[in-house]
mmCIF file of C-alpha atoms in Angstrom:
data_model
loop_
_atom_site.group_PDB
_atom_site.id
_atom_site.type_symbol
_atom_site.label_atom_id
_atom_site.label_comp_id
_atom_site.label_asym_id
_atom_site.label_seq_id
_atom_site.Cartn_x
_atom_site.Cartn_y
_atom_site.Cartn_z
ATOM 1 C CA MET A 169 101.628 107.479 66.743
ATOM 2 C CA SER A 170 103.677 108.608 63.743
ATOM 3 C CA GLU A 171 106.049 111.473 63.277
ATOM 4 C CA ARG A 172 107.378 112.597 59.917
ATOM 5 C CA LEU A 173 111.150 112.520 59.672
ATOM 6 C CA SER A 174 113.131 112.914 56.485
ATOM 7 C CA THR A 175 116.016 110.493 56.569
ATOM 8 C CA THR A 176 118.494 108.366 54.734
ATOM 9 C CA ALA A 177 119.423 105.810 57.339
ATOM 10 C CA ASP A 178 122.293 103.871 55.854
ATOM 11 C CA PRO A 179 123.483 104.849 52.384
ATOM 12 C CA ILE A 180 127.114 105.826 52.113
ATOM 13 C CA THR A 181 127.506 109.298 50.657
ATOM 14 C CA PRO A 182 129.877 109.929 47.717
ATOM 15 C CA ASP A 183 132.747 110.842 50.069
ATOM 16 C CA GLY A 184 132.404 107.450 51.797
ATOM 17 C CA GLU A 185 130.821 108.648 55.039
ATOM 18 C CA ARG A 186 127.378 107.766 56.316
ATOM 19 C CA PRO A 187 125.115 110.726 57.094
ATOM 20 C CA PHE A 188 123.668 111.603 60.487
ATOM 21 C CA VAL A 189 120.013 110.540 60.694
ATOM 22 C CA ARG A 190 117.384 112.208 62.884
ATOM 23 C CA VAL A 191 115.944 109.483 65.109
ATOM 24 C CA ALA A 192 114.235 111.321 67.980
ATOM 25 C CA GLY A 193 113.132 114.643 69.348
ATOM 26 C CA CYS A 194 115.340 116.273 71.977
ATOM 27 C CA ASP A 195 112.567 115.976 74.570
ATOM 28 C CA GLU A 196 112.547 112.171 74.236
ATOM 29 C CA LEU A 197 116.105 111.887 75.566
ATOM 30 C CA ALA A 198 116.169 114.908 77.882
ATOM 31 C CA ARG A 199 116.239 113.140 81.263
ATOM 32 C CA ASN A 200 118.734 110.763 82.838
ATOM 33 C CA GLY A 201 117.636 107.219 82.033
ATOM 34 C CA ASP A 202 115.531 108.108 78.972
ATOM 35 C CA ARG A 203 115.839 105.545 76.161
ATOM 36 C CA VAL A 204 114.726 105.352 72.559
ATOM 37 C CA HIS A 205 115.037 102.141 70.556
ATOM 38 C CA VAL A 206 115.166 102.400 66.760
ATOM 39 C CA GLN A 207 115.549 100.144 63.762
ATOM 40 C CA LEU A 208 117.486 101.817 60.972
ATOM 41 C CA LEU A 209 116.586 100.099 57.721
ATOM 42 C CA GLY A 210 119.405 99.817 55.204
ATOM 43 C CA GLN A 211 119.016 100.027 51.450
ATOM 44 C CA ASP A 212 118.497 96.257 51.341
ATOM 45 C CA GLY A 213 115.652 96.556 53.878
ATOM 46 C CA SER A 214 117.509 94.826 56.720
ATOM 47 C CA PRO A 215 117.164 96.543 60.092
ATOM 48 C CA ARG A 216 119.916 97.468 62.529
ATOM 49 C CA HIS A 217 118.616 97.746 66.094
ATOM 50 C CA VAL A 218 120.141 100.729 67.913
ATOM 51 C CA SER A 219 119.374 101.977 71.426
ATOM 52 C CA LEU A 220 119.894 105.599 72.438
ATOM 53 C CA ILE A 221 120.365 106.114 76.163
ATOM 54 C CA ASN A 222 120.695 109.303 78.221
ATOM 55 C CA HIS A 223 123.112 108.627 81.056
ATOM 56 C CA GLU A 224 123.897 111.590 83.264
ATOM 57 C CA GLY A 225 123.238 114.111 80.500
ATOM 58 C CA GLU A 226 125.154 112.369 77.712
ATOM 59 C CA VAL A 227 123.340 110.415 75.003
ATOM 60 C CA PHE A 228 124.958 107.178 73.857
ATOM 61 C CA ALA A 229 124.026 104.973 70.876
ATOM 62 C CA VAL A 230 124.798 101.243 70.949
ATOM 63 C CA ASP A 231 123.600 98.217 69.033
ATOM 64 C CA SER A 232 120.525 97.091 70.977
ATOM 65 C CA LEU A 233 121.257 93.369 70.950
ATOM 66 C CA CYS A 234 124.123 91.931 72.976
ATOM 67 C CA TYR A 235 127.178 90.613 71.162
ATOM 68 C CA HIS A 236 127.255 87.458 73.303
ATOM 69 C CA ALA A 237 123.911 85.809 72.545
ATOM 70 C CA GLY A 238 121.635 88.503 71.102
ATOM 71 C CA GLY A 239 119.959 89.454 74.392
ATOM 72 C CA PRO A 240 118.176 92.813 74.824
ATOM 73 C CA LEU A 241 121.256 94.750 75.965
ATOM 74 C CA GLY A 242 119.605 98.118 75.252
ATOM 75 C CA ALA A 243 116.994 97.340 77.920
ATOM 76 C CA GLY A 244 119.627 96.406 80.528
ATOM 77 C CA GLU A 245 120.366 98.203 83.763
ATOM 78 C CA ILE A 246 123.207 100.715 83.850
ATOM 79 C CA GLU A 247 125.897 99.817 86.373
ATOM 80 C CA ASP A 248 129.151 101.437 87.421
ATOM 81 C CA VAL A 249 132.026 99.041 86.753
ATOM 82 C CA GLY A 250 135.298 100.455 88.018
ATOM 83 C CA GLY A 251 134.165 104.016 87.299
ATOM 84 C CA THR A 252 132.782 103.201 83.830
ATOM 85 C CA ALA A 253 129.056 103.314 83.024
ATOM 86 C CA CYS A 254 128.081 99.914 81.609
ATOM 87 C CA LEU A 255 124.939 98.244 80.330
ATOM 88 C CA SER A 256 124.327 94.910 82.027
ATOM 89 C CA CYS A 257 122.779 92.407 79.635
ATOM 90 C CA PRO A 258 119.577 91.000 81.182
ATOM 91 C CA TRP A 259 120.281 87.510 79.832
ATOM 92 C CA HIS A 260 123.822 86.735 81.027
ATOM 93 C CA LEU A 261 124.828 89.879 82.948
ATOM 94 C CA TYR A 262 127.743 90.742 80.634
ATOM 95 C CA LYS A 263 128.930 94.309 81.254
ATOM 96 C CA VAL A 264 129.353 96.522 78.185
ATOM 97 C CA ALA A 265 130.804 100.044 78.440
ATOM 98 C CA LEU A 266 128.292 102.591 77.111
ATOM 99 C CA GLY A 267 130.887 104.817 75.491
ATOM 100 C CA SER A 268 133.274 102.297 73.967
ATOM 101 C CA GLY A 269 131.408 98.984 73.579
ATOM 102 C CA GLU A 270 134.121 97.161 75.522
ATOM 103 C CA LYS A 271 133.265 94.098 77.581
ATOM 104 C CA LEU A 272 134.480 94.702 81.134
ATOM 105 C CA TYR A 273 134.911 92.180 83.932
ATOM 106 C CA GLY A 274 136.178 92.000 87.483
ATOM 107 C CA SER A 275 139.540 90.246 87.373
ATOM 108 C CA THR A 276 141.055 88.078 90.081
ATOM 109 C CA LYS A 277 144.534 86.785 90.832
ATOM 110 C CA PHE A 278 146.083 84.390 93.278
ATOM 111 C CA ALA A 279 147.348 85.841 96.547
ATOM 112 C CA ASP A 280 150.907 85.234 97.667
ATOM 113 C CA ASP A 281 149.810 81.938 99.204
ATOM 114 C CA GLY A 282 149.115 80.628 95.688
ATOM 115 C CA VAL A 283 145.674 79.338 96.728
ATOM 116 C CA THR A 284 143.431 82.276 97.579
ATOM 117 C CA LEU A 285 141.824 84.295 94.774
ATOM 118 C CA ILE A 286 141.724 88.048 95.393
ATOM 119 C CA PRO A 287 140.304 90.945 93.343
ATOM 120 C CA ASP A 288 142.635 92.363 90.687
ATOM 121 C CA GLY A 289 140.646 95.316 89.367
ATOM 122 C CA VAL A 290 138.488 95.773 86.293
ATOM 123 C CA LYS A 291 139.818 94.555 82.949
ATOM 124 C CA SER A 292 138.644 94.789 79.353
ATOM 125 C CA VAL A 293 138.559 92.007 76.797
ATOM 126 C CA GLY A 294 138.228 94.669 74.089
ATOM 127 C CA LYS A 295 135.406 96.148 72.059
ATOM 128 C CA ARG A 296 132.638 93.644 71.381
ATOM 129 C CA GLN A 297 129.549 95.876 70.996
ATOM 130 C CA ARG A 298 129.169 98.407 68.198
ATOM 131 C CA THR A 299 128.657 102.028 69.274
ATOM 132 C CA HIS A 300 127.540 104.864 67.018
ATOM 133 C CA GLU A 301 128.027 108.636 66.839
ATOM 134 C CA VAL A 302 125.365 110.915 68.355
ATOM 135 C CA GLN A 303 124.675 114.599 67.737
ATOM 136 C CA ILE A 304 122.156 116.670 69.658
ATOM 137 C CA ARG A 305 120.825 119.438 67.433
ATOM 138 C CA ALA A 306 118.124 122.041 67.965
ATOM 139 C CA ASP A 307 115.608 119.947 66.000
ATOM 140 C CA GLY A 308 116.407 116.535 67.466
ATOM 141 C CA VAL A 309 118.812 113.696 68.169
ATOM 142 C CA TYR A 310 120.836 112.346 65.251
ATOM 143 C CA VAL A 311 122.809 109.108 64.864
ATOM 144 C CA ARG A 312 125.510 108.179 62.395
ATOM 145 C CA LEU A 313 126.090 104.454 62.084
ATOM 146 C CA CYS A 314 129.725 103.475 62.604
ATOM 147 C CA LEU A 315 130.093 100.221 60.690
ATOM 148 C CA SER A 316 133.773 99.921 59.867
ATOM 149 C CA GLY A 317 135.457 96.623 60.679
ATOM 150 C CA ASP A 318 133.804 93.535 62.113
ATOM 151 C CA LEU A 319 132.456 93.321 65.645
ATOM 152 C CA GLU A 320 130.717 90.492 67.435
ATOM 153 C CA SER A 321 127.485 92.496 67.870
ATOM 154 C CA ASP A 322 127.087 92.610 64.060
ATOM 155 C CA LYS A 323 125.808 89.026 63.941
ATOM 156 C CA TYR A 324 122.757 90.006 66.034
ATOM 157 C CA ALA A 325 122.170 93.559 64.738
ATOM 158 C CA ASN A 326 119.098 92.601 62.671
ATOM 159 C CA LYS A 327 117.563 89.783 64.750
ATOM 160 C CA LYS A 328 114.108 89.924 66.323
ATOM 161 C CA VAL A 329 114.531 89.629 70.083
ATOM 162 C CA PRO A 330 111.915 90.369 72.763
ATOM 163 C CA GLY A 331 112.793 93.123 75.200
ATOM 164 C CA ILE A 332 113.386 96.060 72.860
ATOM 165 C CA ALA A 333 109.782 97.194 72.782
ATOM 166 C CA GLY A 334 108.480 100.244 70.992
ATOM 167 C CA ALA A 335 111.279 100.406 68.449
ATOM 168 C CA ARG A 336 110.851 103.144 65.871
ATOM 169 C CA VAL A 337 111.484 102.006 62.291
ATOM 170 C CA ILE A 338 113.241 104.490 60.036
ATOM 171 C CA GLN A 339 113.159 103.615 56.335
ATOM 172 C CA VAL A 340 116.022 104.561 54.054
ATOM 173 C CA GLY A 341 115.065 107.575 51.946
ATOM 174 C CA GLY A 342 111.558 107.607 53.387
ATOM 175 C CA GLU A 343 109.708 109.875 55.728
ATOM 176 C CA VAL A 344 107.599 107.353 57.594
ATOM 177 C CA VAL A 345 108.355 106.379 61.143
ATOM 178 C CA THR A 346 106.366 103.592 62.750
ATOM 179 C CA ARG A 347 106.564 101.788 66.066
ATOM 180 C CA VAL A 348 106.754 98.027 66.336
#
């Protein structure tokens, strides 16, 4: 199944900002839990795997492959971690905040006896997973890649990993969308 979309997936515009790219129809991400996996092909032809996920009416865009070992993070279960919606990587169960890309974990500390470990809340080790901007427009869902700085998920952004099935490929400057 192909759909015609006019796009420029990755080129930087003259003012230095990447454009928003139409990656899906609104109906594809209308319900809680809906997901669309895309590969945005840069000018050099290298793909960046991005997963769009509707969670409780908000659509998030994150790099599909986990920063830790390249697992299929975009296919992971969504879990509440201390009040924050997180993707749980199917490979090693790392928890990544949908909105910020931070790695969260349940901390512990020693009790007053100096021997017993007790819970000490949820902590962040900082942003590890790249997240991208999303706009919902009348004609579809758009993503703008946010690529400033270096993040750990960058090293896996273009790898081929099982688990992100049905990814839509969007070619820079082209109008052809295919599924892989």
